[in-house]
Coordinates of C-alpha atoms in Angstrom, one line a residue:
Chain G
M1 CA 1.9 12.8 -16.4
L2 CA 2.4 15.3 -19.2
L3 CA 4.1 12.8 -21.5
A4 CA 1.4 10.2 -20.8
G5 CA -1.3 12.7 -21.2
H6 CA 0.0 14.1 -24.6
R7 CA 0.3 10.6 -25.9
A8 CA -3.2 9.7 -24.8
N9 CA -4.5 12.9 -26.5
Q10 CA -2.7 12.0 -29.7
K11 CA -4.3 8.5 -29.7
G12 CA -7.8 9.7 -28.7
I13 CA -7.7 7.9 -25.4
P14 CA -9.8 9.6 -22.7
V15 CA -7.9 11.3 -19.9
V16 CA -9.3 11.4 -16.4
L17 CA -7.7 13.7 -13.8
D18 CA -7.9 13.2 -10.0
P19 CA -6.6 16.5 -8.5
V20 CA -5.7 15.0 -5.1
G21 CA -5.1 17.5 -2.3
V22 CA -5.5 20.5 -4.6
G23 CA -5.8 23.6 -2.4
A24 CA -3.8 22.0 0.4
T25 CA -0.3 22.8 -1.1
R26 CA 0.8 25.1 -3.8
L27 CA 2.6 22.3 -5.7
R28 CA -0.6 20.3 -5.9
T29 CA -2.7 23.2 -7.1
D30 CA -0.1 24.4 -9.6
S31 CA 0.4 20.8 -11.0
A32 CA -3.3 20.3 -11.5
Q33 CA -3.7 23.7 -13.2
R34 CA -0.8 22.9 -15.5
L35 CA -2.2 19.6 -16.5
L36 CA -5.6 21.2 -17.2
R37 CA -3.9 23.9 -19.3
E38 CA -1.5 21.7 -21.3
L39 CA -3.6 18.6 -21.9
S40 CA -7.0 17.9 -23.2
I41 CA -8.7 16.4 -20.2
T42 CA -11.9 14.4 -20.6
A43 CA -13.1 14.4 -17.0
V44 CA -12.0 15.5 -13.6
R45 CA -13.1 13.8 -10.4
G46 CA -12.6 15.4 -7.0
N47 CA -14.3 16.3 -3.7
A48 CA -16.1 19.7 -3.4
A49 CA -13.1 21.5 -1.9
E50 CA -10.7 20.3 -4.6
M51 CA -13.1 21.0 -7.4
A52 CA -14.1 24.5 -6.0
T53 CA -10.4 25.5 -5.8
L54 CA -9.9 24.6 -9.5
A55 CA -13.2 26.2 -10.5
G56 CA -12.1 29.6 -9.1
F57 CA -14.3 29.6 -5.9
R58 CA -11.2 30.4 -4.0
A59 CA -12.1 32.7 -1.1
K60 CA -14.7 30.5 0.5
I61 CA -13.5 27.0 0.1
I62 CA -9.8 26.5 0.4
G63 CA -8.9 24.2 3.3
V64 CA -12.5 23.0 3.7
E65 CA -13.0 19.3 3.5
A66 CA -16.3 19.3 1.6
V67 CA -19.1 21.6 0.6
D68 CA -22.3 20.3 2.3
T69 CA -25.3 21.5 0.4
C70 CA -26.2 19.9 -2.9
G71 CA -26.8 23.3 -4.4
N72 CA -23.2 24.2 -3.9
A73 CA -21.8 21.0 -5.4
S74 CA -23.9 21.6 -8.5
E75 CA -22.7 25.2 -8.8
V76 CA -19.1 24.0 -8.4
A77 CA -19.5 21.3 -11.0
T78 CA -21.2 23.6 -13.5
A79 CA -18.6 26.3 -13.1
F80 CA -15.8 23.8 -13.3
A81 CA -17.1 22.2 -16.5
R82 CA -17.6 25.6 -18.1
R83 CA -14.1 26.9 -17.2
H84 CA -12.2 23.8 -18.1
N85 CA -14.4 22.6 -20.9
C86 CA -14.6 19.0 -19.7
V87 CA -16.8 16.7 -17.6
A88 CA -16.7 17.6 -13.9
A89 CA -17.6 15.0 -11.3
V90 CA -17.9 16.4 -7.7
T91 CA -18.2 13.5 -5.3
G92 CA -19.6 13.6 -1.8
P93 CA -22.8 12.6 0.0
I94 CA -24.5 13.3 -3.4
D95 CA -22.3 13.0 -6.5
V96 CA -22.8 15.6 -9.2
V97 CA -21.6 15.1 -12.8
T98 CA -22.0 17.6 -15.6
G99 CA -20.5 18.3 -19.0
S100 CA -21.6 20.8 -21.5
K101 CA -25.3 20.0 -21.2
R102 CA -26.8 17.6 -18.7
L103 CA -26.4 17.7 -14.9
L104 CA -26.7 14.2 -13.3
Q105 CA -26.9 13.5 -9.6
V106 CA -26.0 10.1 -8.1
T107 CA -27.2 9.2 -4.6
N108 CA -25.5 5.8 -4.3
G109 CA -22.8 5.3 -1.7
D110 CA -22.4 4.8 2.1
A111 CA -20.8 7.1 4.7
I112 CA -18.3 4.4 5.7
M113 CA -16.6 4.9 2.3
R114 CA -15.0 8.1 3.8
T115 CA -13.3 6.1 6.5
V116 CA -11.1 4.2 4.0
T117 CA -8.1 5.8 2.4
G118 CA -8.1 5.6 -1.4
T119 CA -11.9 5.4 -2.0
G120 CA -11.8 8.6 -3.9
C121 CA -8.9 7.4 -6.1
M122 CA -10.8 4.2 -6.8
A123 CA -13.8 6.2 -7.9
T124 CA -11.7 7.9 -10.4
A125 CA -10.3 4.6 -11.7
V126 CA -13.8 3.2 -12.1
I127 CA -14.7 6.4 -14.1
A128 CA -11.7 5.8 -16.4
S129 CA -12.7 2.2 -17.0
Y130 CA -16.2 3.3 -17.9
M131 CA -15.0 5.9 -20.3
A132 CA -13.0 3.3 -22.1
V133 CA -16.2 1.7 -23.3
E134 CA -18.8 4.6 -23.3
R135 CA -18.3 7.7 -25.4
D136 CA -20.8 9.9 -23.6
S137 CA -18.4 10.9 -20.9
T138 CA -21.0 12.5 -18.6
L139 CA -23.1 9.3 -18.7
A140 CA -20.0 7.2 -18.2
A141 CA -18.9 9.1 -15.2
A142 CA -22.3 9.0 -13.6
A143 CA -22.8 5.3 -14.3
A144 CA -19.3 4.6 -12.8
L145 CA -20.1 6.5 -9.6
A146 CA -23.5 4.8 -9.3
T147 CA -21.9 1.4 -9.7
Y148 CA -19.1 2.2 -7.3
G149 CA -21.5 3.7 -4.8
L150 CA -23.8 0.6 -5.1
A151 CA -20.8 -1.7 -4.4
G152 CA -20.1 0.4 -1.3
E153 CA -23.7 0.1 -0.1
I154 CA -23.6 -3.7 -0.5
A155 CA -20.2 -4.0 1.1
A156 CA -21.3 -1.8 4.0
E157 CA -24.0 -4.3 4.9
H158 CA -21.4 -7.0 5.6
A159 CA -18.8 -4.8 7.2
M160 CA -18.0 -4.6 10.9
G161 CA -15.7 -1.6 10.4
P162 CA -13.4 0.0 7.9
G163 CA -11.2 -3.1 7.6
T164 CA -13.8 -5.6 6.6
F165 CA -15.5 -2.9 4.6
Q166 CA -12.5 -2.5 2.4
T167 CA -12.2 -6.2 1.9
H168 CA -15.8 -6.5 0.9
L169 CA -15.7 -3.5 -1.3
F170 CA -13.1 -5.3 -3.6
D171 CA -15.2 -8.5 -3.5
T172 CA -18.4 -6.7 -4.3
L173 CA -17.0 -4.5 -7.1
A174 CA -15.4 -7.5 -8.7
G175 CA -18.7 -9.6 -8.6
L176 CA -21.4 -7.0 -9.4
T177 CA -23.6 -8.1 -12.3
E178 CA -25.3 -5.9 -14.9
D179 CA -28.7 -6.7 -13.3
E180 CA -27.6 -5.6 -9.9
V181 CA -26.3 -2.3 -11.3
R182 CA -29.5 -1.7 -13.3
G183 CA -31.6 -2.5 -10.3
G184 CA -29.6 -0.5 -7.7
A185 CA -28.2 2.6 -9.5
R186 CA -29.8 5.9 -8.5
I187 CA -29.0 8.5 -11.1
Q188 CA -31.3 11.5 -11.7
E189 CA -31.2 14.3 -14.2
N190 CA -31.4 17.7 -12.6
N191 CA -30.5 20.2 -15.3
P192 CA -29.9 23.8 -14.2
Chain T
M1 CA 10.0 16.9 6.8
L2 CA 12.0 19.9 8.0
L3 CA 9.6 22.5 6.5
A4 CA 6.6 20.7 8.0
G5 CA 8.3 20.3 11.3
H6 CA 9.4 24.0 11.5
R7 CA 5.9 25.1 10.7
A8 CA 4.4 22.8 13.3
N9 CA 6.9 24.2 15.9
Q10 CA 5.9 27.7 15.0
K11 CA 2.2 26.9 15.5
G12 CA 2.7 24.9 18.7
I13 CA 1.5 21.6 17.0
P14 CA 3.1 18.5 18.6
V15 CA 5.6 16.7 16.5
V16 CA 6.0 12.9 16.7
L17 CA 9.0 11.2 15.0
D18 CA 9.1 7.6 13.9
P19 CA 12.8 6.9 13.1
V20 CA 12.1 3.9 10.8
G21 CA 15.1 1.7 10.1
V22 CA 17.6 3.9 12.0
G23 CA 20.8 2.0 12.4
A24 CA 20.2 0.0 9.3
T25 CA 21.5 2.6 6.8
R26 CA 23.6 5.7 7.3
L27 CA 21.0 7.9 5.4
R28 CA 18.3 6.9 7.9
T29 CA 20.4 7.4 11.0
D30 CA 21.7 10.8 9.7
S31 CA 18.2 12.0 8.7
A32 CA 16.7 11.1 12.1
Q33 CA 19.6 12.8 13.9
R34 CA 19.2 15.9 11.8
L35 CA 15.4 16.1 12.5
L36 CA 16.1 15.7 16.3
R37 CA 18.8 18.5 16.1
E38 CA 16.9 21.0 14.0
L39 CA 13.3 20.6 15.2
S40 CA 11.6 20.6 18.5
I41 CA 10.3 17.1 18.7
T42 CA 7.6 16.2 21.2
A43 CA 7.9 12.5 21.2
V44 CA 9.8 9.7 19.4
R45 CA 8.4 6.2 18.9
G46 CA 10.7 3.3 17.8
N47 CA 11.6 -0.3 18.6
A48 CA 14.5 -0.9 21.1
A49 CA 17.2 -1.1 18.4
E50 CA 16.1 2.1 16.7
M51 CA 15.8 4.0 20.0
A52 CA 19.1 2.6 21.3
T53 CA 21.0 3.8 18.2
L54 CA 19.7 7.3 18.7
A55 CA 20.3 7.2 22.5
G56 CA 24.0 6.5 21.9
F57 CA 24.0 2.8 22.9
R58 CA 25.7 2.1 19.6
A59 CA 28.2 -0.7 20.2
K60 CA 25.8 -3.4 21.5
I61 CA 22.6 -2.8 19.5
I62 CA 23.1 -1.9 15.8
G63 CA 21.6 -4.5 13.6
V64 CA 19.6 -6.1 16.3
E65 CA 15.9 -6.3 15.8
A66 CA 14.8 -5.7 19.4
V67 CA 16.2 -5.6 23.0
D68 CA 14.5 -8.3 25.0
T69 CA 14.6 -7.5 28.6
C70 CA 12.4 -4.9 30.0
G71 CA 15.3 -3.4 32.0
N72 CA 17.1 -2.6 28.8
A73 CA 14.1 -0.9 27.2
S74 CA 13.7 1.3 30.3
E75 CA 17.4 2.2 30.2
V76 CA 17.1 3.0 26.5
A77 CA 14.0 5.1 26.9
T78 CA 15.4 7.0 29.9
A79 CA 18.7 7.8 28.1
F80 CA 16.9 8.8 25.0
A81 CA 14.5 11.2 26.8
R82 CA 17.4 12.8 28.6
R83 CA 19.7 13.2 25.6
H84 CA 17.0 14.5 23.2
N85 CA 14.8 16.3 25.8
C86 CA 11.5 14.8 24.6
V87 CA 9.2 11.9 25.3
A88 CA 10.6 8.5 24.3
A89 CA 8.4 5.6 23.5
V90 CA 10.2 2.2 23.1
T91 CA 7.8 -0.4 21.8
G92 CA 8.2 -4.1 22.1
P93 CA 6.7 -7.0 24.2
I94 CA 6.4 -4.3 26.9
D95 CA 6.2 -0.7 25.8
V96 CA 8.1 1.8 27.9
V97 CA 7.3 5.6 27.8
T98 CA 9.1 8.3 29.6
G99 CA 9.6 12.0 29.5
S100 CA 11.3 14.2 32.0
K101 CA 9.7 12.6 35.1
R102 CA 7.5 9.5 35.0
L103 CA 8.3 6.1 33.4
L104 CA 5.2 4.3 32.3
Q105 CA 5.0 0.6 31.1
V106 CA 2.3 -0.7 28.9
T107 CA 1.7 -4.4 28.7
N108 CA -1.2 -4.4 26.1
G109 CA -0.6 -5.9 22.7
D110 CA -0.3 -9.3 21.0
A111 CA 2.7 -11.1 19.4
I112 CA 0.8 -11.3 16.1
M113 CA 1.2 -7.6 15.6
R114 CA 4.8 -8.1 14.7
T115 CA 3.8 -10.2 11.7
V116 CA 2.1 -7.3 9.9
T117 CA 4.0 -4.6 8.2
G118 CA 3.2 -1.1 9.3
T119 CA 2.0 -1.9 12.8
G120 CA 4.8 0.2 14.3
C121 CA 4.0 3.2 12.0
M122 CA 0.3 2.9 13.0
A123 CA 1.3 3.0 16.7
T124 CA 3.1 6.3 16.0
A125 CA 0.1 7.7 14.2
V126 CA -2.2 6.8 17.2
I127 CA 0.3 8.5 19.5
A128 CA 0.1 11.7 17.3
S129 CA -3.7 11.6 17.4
Y130 CA -3.7 11.4 21.2
M131 CA -1.2 14.2 21.6
A132 CA -3.6 16.4 19.6
V133 CA -6.0 16.3 22.5
E134 CA -3.9 15.6 25.7
R135 CA -1.1 18.0 26.7
D136 CA 0.7 15.6 29.0
S137 CA 2.7 13.9 26.3
T138 CA 4.0 11.0 28.4
L139 CA 0.4 10.1 29.4
A140 CA -0.8 10.7 25.8
A141 CA 1.8 8.3 24.4
A142 CA 1.2 5.6 27.0
A143 CA -2.6 5.8 26.6
A144 CA -2.2 5.6 22.8
L145 CA -0.1 2.5 23.0
A146 CA -2.5 0.9 25.5
T147 CA -5.4 1.6 23.3
Y148 CA -3.6 0.4 20.2
G149 CA -2.3 -2.7 22.0
L150 CA -5.8 -3.5 23.3
A151 CA -7.2 -3.2 19.8
G152 CA -4.5 -5.7 18.8
E153 CA -5.5 -8.1 21.5
I154 CA -9.2 -8.0 20.6
A155 CA -8.4 -8.3 16.8
A156 CA -6.1 -11.3 17.5
E157 CA -9.0 -13.2 19.1
H158 CA -10.8 -13.2 15.8
A159 CA -7.8 -13.6 13.5
M160 CA -6.8 -16.8 11.7
G161 CA -3.5 -15.3 10.6
P162 CA -1.8 -12.0 9.7
G163 CA -4.3 -11.2 6.9
T164 CA -7.5 -11.4 8.9
F165 CA -5.7 -9.9 11.9
Q166 CA -4.9 -6.7 9.9
T167 CA -8.5 -6.4 8.7
H168 CA -9.9 -6.9 12.3
L169 CA -7.3 -4.5 13.7
F170 CA -8.8 -1.7 11.6
D171 CA -12.3 -2.6 12.6
T172 CA -11.5 -2.8 16.3
L173 CA -9.5 0.4 16.4
A174 CA -12.3 2.2 14.7
G175 CA -15.0 0.8 17.0
L176 CA -13.3 0.8 20.4
T177 CA -15.3 2.6 23.1
E178 CA -14.0 4.7 26.0
D179 CA -15.4 2.0 28.4
E180 CA -13.5 -0.8 26.6
V181 CA -10.3 1.3 26.8
R182 CA -10.7 2.1 30.5
G183 CA -11.5 -1.6 31.2
G184 CA -8.7 -3.1 29.1
A185 CA -5.7 -0.7 29.3
R186 CA -2.8 -1.9 31.3
I187 CA -0.5 1.0 32.2
Q188 CA 1.7 1.0 35.3
E189 CA 4.0 3.6 36.7
N190 CA 7.5 2.3 37.3
N191 CA 9.7 5.2 38.1
P192 CA 13.5 4.7 38.2
Chain U
M1 CA 19.8 -1.7 -6.4
L2 CA 23.3 -1.8 -7.7
L3 CA 24.9 -1.0 -4.4
A4 CA 22.8 -3.6 -2.6
G5 CA 23.4 -6.2 -5.3
H6 CA 27.2 -5.7 -5.3
R7 CA 27.3 -6.1 -1.6
A8 CA 25.1 -9.2 -1.7
N9 CA 27.5 -10.6 -4.4
Q10 CA 30.5 -10.0 -2.2
K11 CA 28.9 -11.7 0.7
G12 CA 27.6 -14.7 -1.3
I13 CA 24.0 -13.8 -0.6
P14 CA 21.6 -15.0 -3.4
V15 CA 20.1 -12.2 -5.5
V16 CA 16.6 -12.6 -7.0
L17 CA 15.4 -10.0 -9.7
D18 CA 11.8 -9.3 -10.5
P19 CA 11.9 -7.3 -13.7
V20 CA 8.5 -5.6 -13.2
G21 CA 7.0 -4.1 -16.3
V22 CA 10.0 -4.8 -18.5
G23 CA 9.0 -4.2 -22.2
A24 CA 6.4 -1.6 -21.1
T25 CA 8.8 1.3 -20.8
R26 CA 12.4 1.9 -21.9
L27 CA 13.5 2.8 -18.4
R28 CA 12.3 -0.5 -17.0
T29 CA 13.9 -2.5 -19.8
D30 CA 17.2 -0.7 -19.6
S31 CA 17.3 -0.9 -15.8
A32 CA 16.7 -4.7 -15.8
Q33 CA 19.3 -5.2 -18.5
R34 CA 21.9 -3.1 -16.5
L35 CA 21.2 -5.1 -13.4
L36 CA 21.6 -8.4 -15.3
R37 CA 24.9 -7.1 -16.8
E38 CA 26.6 -5.6 -13.8
L39 CA 25.5 -8.0 -11.0
S40 CA 25.7 -11.7 -10.5
I41 CA 21.9 -12.6 -10.4
T42 CA 21.0 -16.0 -8.9
A43 CA 17.4 -16.1 -10.3
V44 CA 14.9 -13.9 -12.2
R45 CA 11.1 -14.3 -11.8
G46 CA 8.7 -12.7 -14.3
N47 CA 5.7 -13.4 -16.4
A48 CA 6.2 -14.7 -19.9
A49 CA 6.1 -11.2 -21.6
E50 CA 8.7 -9.8 -19.2
M51 CA 11.0 -12.8 -19.4
A52 CA 10.7 -13.1 -23.2
T53 CA 11.7 -9.4 -23.6
L54 CA 14.9 -10.0 -21.6
A55 CA 15.5 -13.4 -23.3
G56 CA 15.7 -11.6 -26.7
F57 CA 12.3 -12.8 -28.1
R58 CA 11.5 -9.2 -28.9
A59 CA 9.4 -9.1 -32.1
K60 CA 6.6 -11.3 -31.1
I61 CA 6.0 -10.6 -27.4
I62 CA 6.5 -6.9 -26.3
G63 CA 3.3 -5.5 -25.0
V64 CA 1.6 -8.9 -24.6
E65 CA 0.5 -9.8 -21.1
A66 CA 1.4 -13.4 -21.2
V67 CA 2.4 -16.3 -23.5
D68 CA -0.3 -18.9 -23.4
T69 CA 1.2 -22.2 -24.4
C70 CA 3.3 -24.1 -22.0
G71 CA 5.8 -24.9 -24.8
N72 CA 6.5 -21.2 -25.2
A73 CA 7.0 -20.6 -21.5
S74 CA 9.6 -23.4 -21.5
E75 CA 11.3 -22.0 -24.6
V76 CA 11.5 -18.5 -23.0
A77 CA 12.8 -19.9 -19.7
T78 CA 15.4 -22.0 -21.4
A79 CA 16.6 -19.2 -23.6
F80 CA 16.7 -16.8 -20.6
A81 CA 18.7 -19.1 -18.4
R82 CA 21.2 -19.7 -21.2
R83 CA 21.6 -16.1 -22.1
H84 CA 21.9 -14.7 -18.6
N85 CA 23.4 -17.7 -16.9
C86 CA 21.0 -17.8 -14.0
V87 CA 17.8 -19.6 -12.9
A88 CA 14.8 -18.4 -14.9
A89 CA 11.3 -18.7 -13.4
V90 CA 8.5 -17.9 -15.8
T91 CA 5.2 -17.7 -13.9
G92 CA 1.7 -18.1 -15.5
P93 CA -1.0 -20.8 -15.5
I94 CA 1.9 -23.3 -15.4
D95 CA 5.2 -22.0 -13.9
V96 CA 8.4 -23.1 -15.5
V97 CA 11.7 -23.0 -13.7
T98 CA 15.1 -23.9 -15.2
G99 CA 18.7 -23.3 -14.5
S100 CA 21.7 -24.9 -16.3
K101 CA 20.2 -28.4 -16.3
R102 CA 16.8 -29.4 -15.1
L103 CA 13.5 -27.9 -16.3
L104 CA 10.7 -28.1 -13.6
Q105 CA 7.0 -27.3 -14.1
V106 CA 4.8 -26.3 -11.3
T107 CA 1.0 -26.6 -11.7
N108 CA -0.1 -25.2 -8.3
G109 CA -2.0 -21.9 -8.2
D110 CA -5.5 -20.5 -8.9
A111 CA -6.7 -18.0 -11.6
I112 CA -7.9 -15.6 -8.9
M113 CA -4.3 -14.8 -8.0
R114 CA -4.1 -12.7 -11.2
T115 CA -6.9 -10.4 -9.9
V116 CA -4.8 -9.1 -7.0
T117 CA -2.0 -6.6 -7.4
G118 CA 1.3 -7.7 -6.1
T119 CA 0.9 -11.4 -6.3
G120 CA 3.8 -11.7 -8.7
C121 CA 6.0 -9.6 -6.5
M122 CA 5.1 -11.8 -3.5
A123 CA 6.0 -14.9 -5.6
T124 CA 9.5 -13.4 -6.0
A125 CA 9.8 -12.7 -2.3
V126 CA 8.9 -16.3 -1.5
I127 CA 11.6 -17.5 -4.0
A128 CA 14.1 -15.3 -2.2
S129 CA 13.2 -16.7 1.2
Y130 CA 13.6 -20.3 -0.1
M131 CA 17.0 -19.5 -1.7
A132 CA 18.1 -18.4 1.7
V133 CA 18.0 -21.9 3.0
E134 CA 18.3 -24.2 -0.1
R135 CA 21.4 -24.0 -2.3
D136 CA 20.0 -25.7 -5.3
S137 CA 18.4 -22.6 -6.8
T138 CA 16.3 -24.3 -9.4
L139 CA 14.8 -26.5 -6.8
A140 CA 14.4 -23.6 -4.3
A141 CA 12.5 -21.5 -6.9
A142 CA 10.2 -24.4 -7.9
A143 CA 9.5 -25.3 -4.3
A144 CA 8.7 -21.7 -3.5
L145 CA 6.3 -21.4 -6.4
A146 CA 4.6 -24.7 -5.5
T147 CA 4.2 -23.5 -1.9
Y148 CA 2.9 -20.1 -2.9
G149 CA 0.5 -21.6 -5.5
L150 CA -0.8 -24.1 -3.0
A151 CA -1.5 -21.3 -0.5
G152 CA -3.4 -19.5 -3.3
E153 CA -5.4 -22.7 -4.0
I154 CA -6.4 -23.0 -0.3
A155 CA -7.1 -19.3 0.1
A156 CA -9.3 -19.4 -3.1
E157 CA -11.6 -22.0 -1.5
H158 CA -12.5 -19.5 1.2
A159 CA -12.6 -16.4 -0.9
M160 CA -15.7 -14.5 -2.1
G161 CA -13.7 -12.3 -4.4
P162 CA -10.3 -10.6 -4.7
G163 CA -10.6 -8.8 -1.3
T164 CA -11.2 -11.8 0.9
F165 CA -8.8 -13.8 -1.3
Q166 CA -5.9 -11.5 -0.5
T167 CA -6.7 -11.6 3.2
H168 CA -6.9 -15.4 3.2
L169 CA -3.7 -15.7 1.1
F170 CA -1.7 -14.0 3.9
D171 CA -3.3 -16.2 6.5
T172 CA -2.7 -19.4 4.5
L173 CA 0.9 -18.6 3.6
A174 CA 1.7 -17.8 7.2
G175 CA 0.1 -21.0 8.5
L176 CA 1.0 -23.6 5.9
T177 CA 2.8 -26.7 7.4
E178 CA 5.5 -28.9 5.9
D179 CA 3.0 -31.8 5.6
E180 CA 0.5 -29.6 3.7
V181 CA 3.2 -28.5 1.3
R182 CA 4.5 -32.1 0.8
G183 CA 1.0 -33.3 0.2
G184 CA -0.1 -30.5 -2.1
A185 CA 2.9 -29.4 -4.1
R186 CA 2.7 -30.4 -7.8
I187 CA 6.2 -30.2 -9.4
Q188 CA 7.3 -32.3 -12.3
E189 CA 10.5 -32.6 -14.1
N190 CA 10.2 -32.1 -17.9
N191 CA 13.7 -31.8 -19.3
P192 CA 14.0 -30.6 -22.9

């Protein structure tokens, strides 16, 4: 990860970090902190508990699955972005994305997404693909999460459970058109 | 595995072992035996060949995929439970579960389950989730295998092959109600 | 891999190598070359870039995803088979298989196969299963790729995207009959 990250930094390729399971084990927390310290990371995507741990909100949040109120997710994202000088994307019922200036909230998505392993990792991968073509990283991350959440909403309509949902999520994400994204994305600016 | 197991033992959390591929390589056999020796294992779930290897039925069974007759599976489960002092769940056409006293047979399931990789591992995971809420480990394991097998039967009705079967298995397992389980579970006591 | 390969060689079991990502990292290239040097490999299946790297076509091809023209794939396969003295299967829009004598081209398959991770690895596994029952390794590899590509064509008809395609690919491959394969396989001999 360090070799790949340094090389990406040298070449000006954006780096997106997904700190999976941070707060759950020391190895995971230390590894994420080391990556944040030694590399120039463009954006980090995690759930509220993971992001809060890395933002320094330790006492309250370690071990908790998610922070419920939107206010908290915004606080976590803002503190994270300031501390690590990068774009912070806190995903949950409402996704919050912020960099040095704007704070964007994304309300796309469906609760069934939480029943499928890997949906968080996929969100990070979609953010990385958007950053490959859009230089405003805050906007790229928010647009990626809106697109991904919209695909989740459409797939959920055809799903009879987590199995068919996953299958339809791949189909929908692969087939989504620009018009569908423009018509269905729900991003709002909510600066502190 | 040892660290996680010791910690679970300290906290009184049930430990379920799935000795994947035991008998196929020395590393796998030795690792499973070490876990059984050093930890307090609540239950072990394996196919007849894996369980027979660990129960000491070496000569006849190594390298064999499954033991066919129900009699043999019962012998293997009984010998395993006695030798390792835990609940033994031998899965196959008929699942056999036994602890220190009762021997339960579960006849739920469908032959298509064997065509999908990971169905054995999933069975073990369902057993672990049942043991988290039911203290009678023999009953928990049998109920888990009945539920899982029933989900397999229902999914098989809608499947056109192993691909759609897997998708429907996730849907069915996620959506199964208590009434469906009570109506469809086939568990019988068959004490030696 | 070396231990397994040596043991297979001793027992006369065919060995099929899939040099995943060769040319992308030094470790991968070196590992594949070591396996080719130390083992007796029956067949190698890769895309044009992977196979060209191992055939010695270095300058032009490293880093490229695929070689487009059929002529090039044939050249790569022929050079590979000669250099490593084994059957070479170069897969792409048209698959090319050659051993010491015949060069076979397989035109089964569908473009959607490239959108699903692991379809190349599955092709290699199907080749291995065909080699278990057919001693003419060139024919076995070509028949495997035709069968697999035909399954892809049929699955693609029912697919709404990469998710449903993958599900149907498993179903179709599991259910394909000998008559369907004989009727749908498109293999032609095209000796140099």
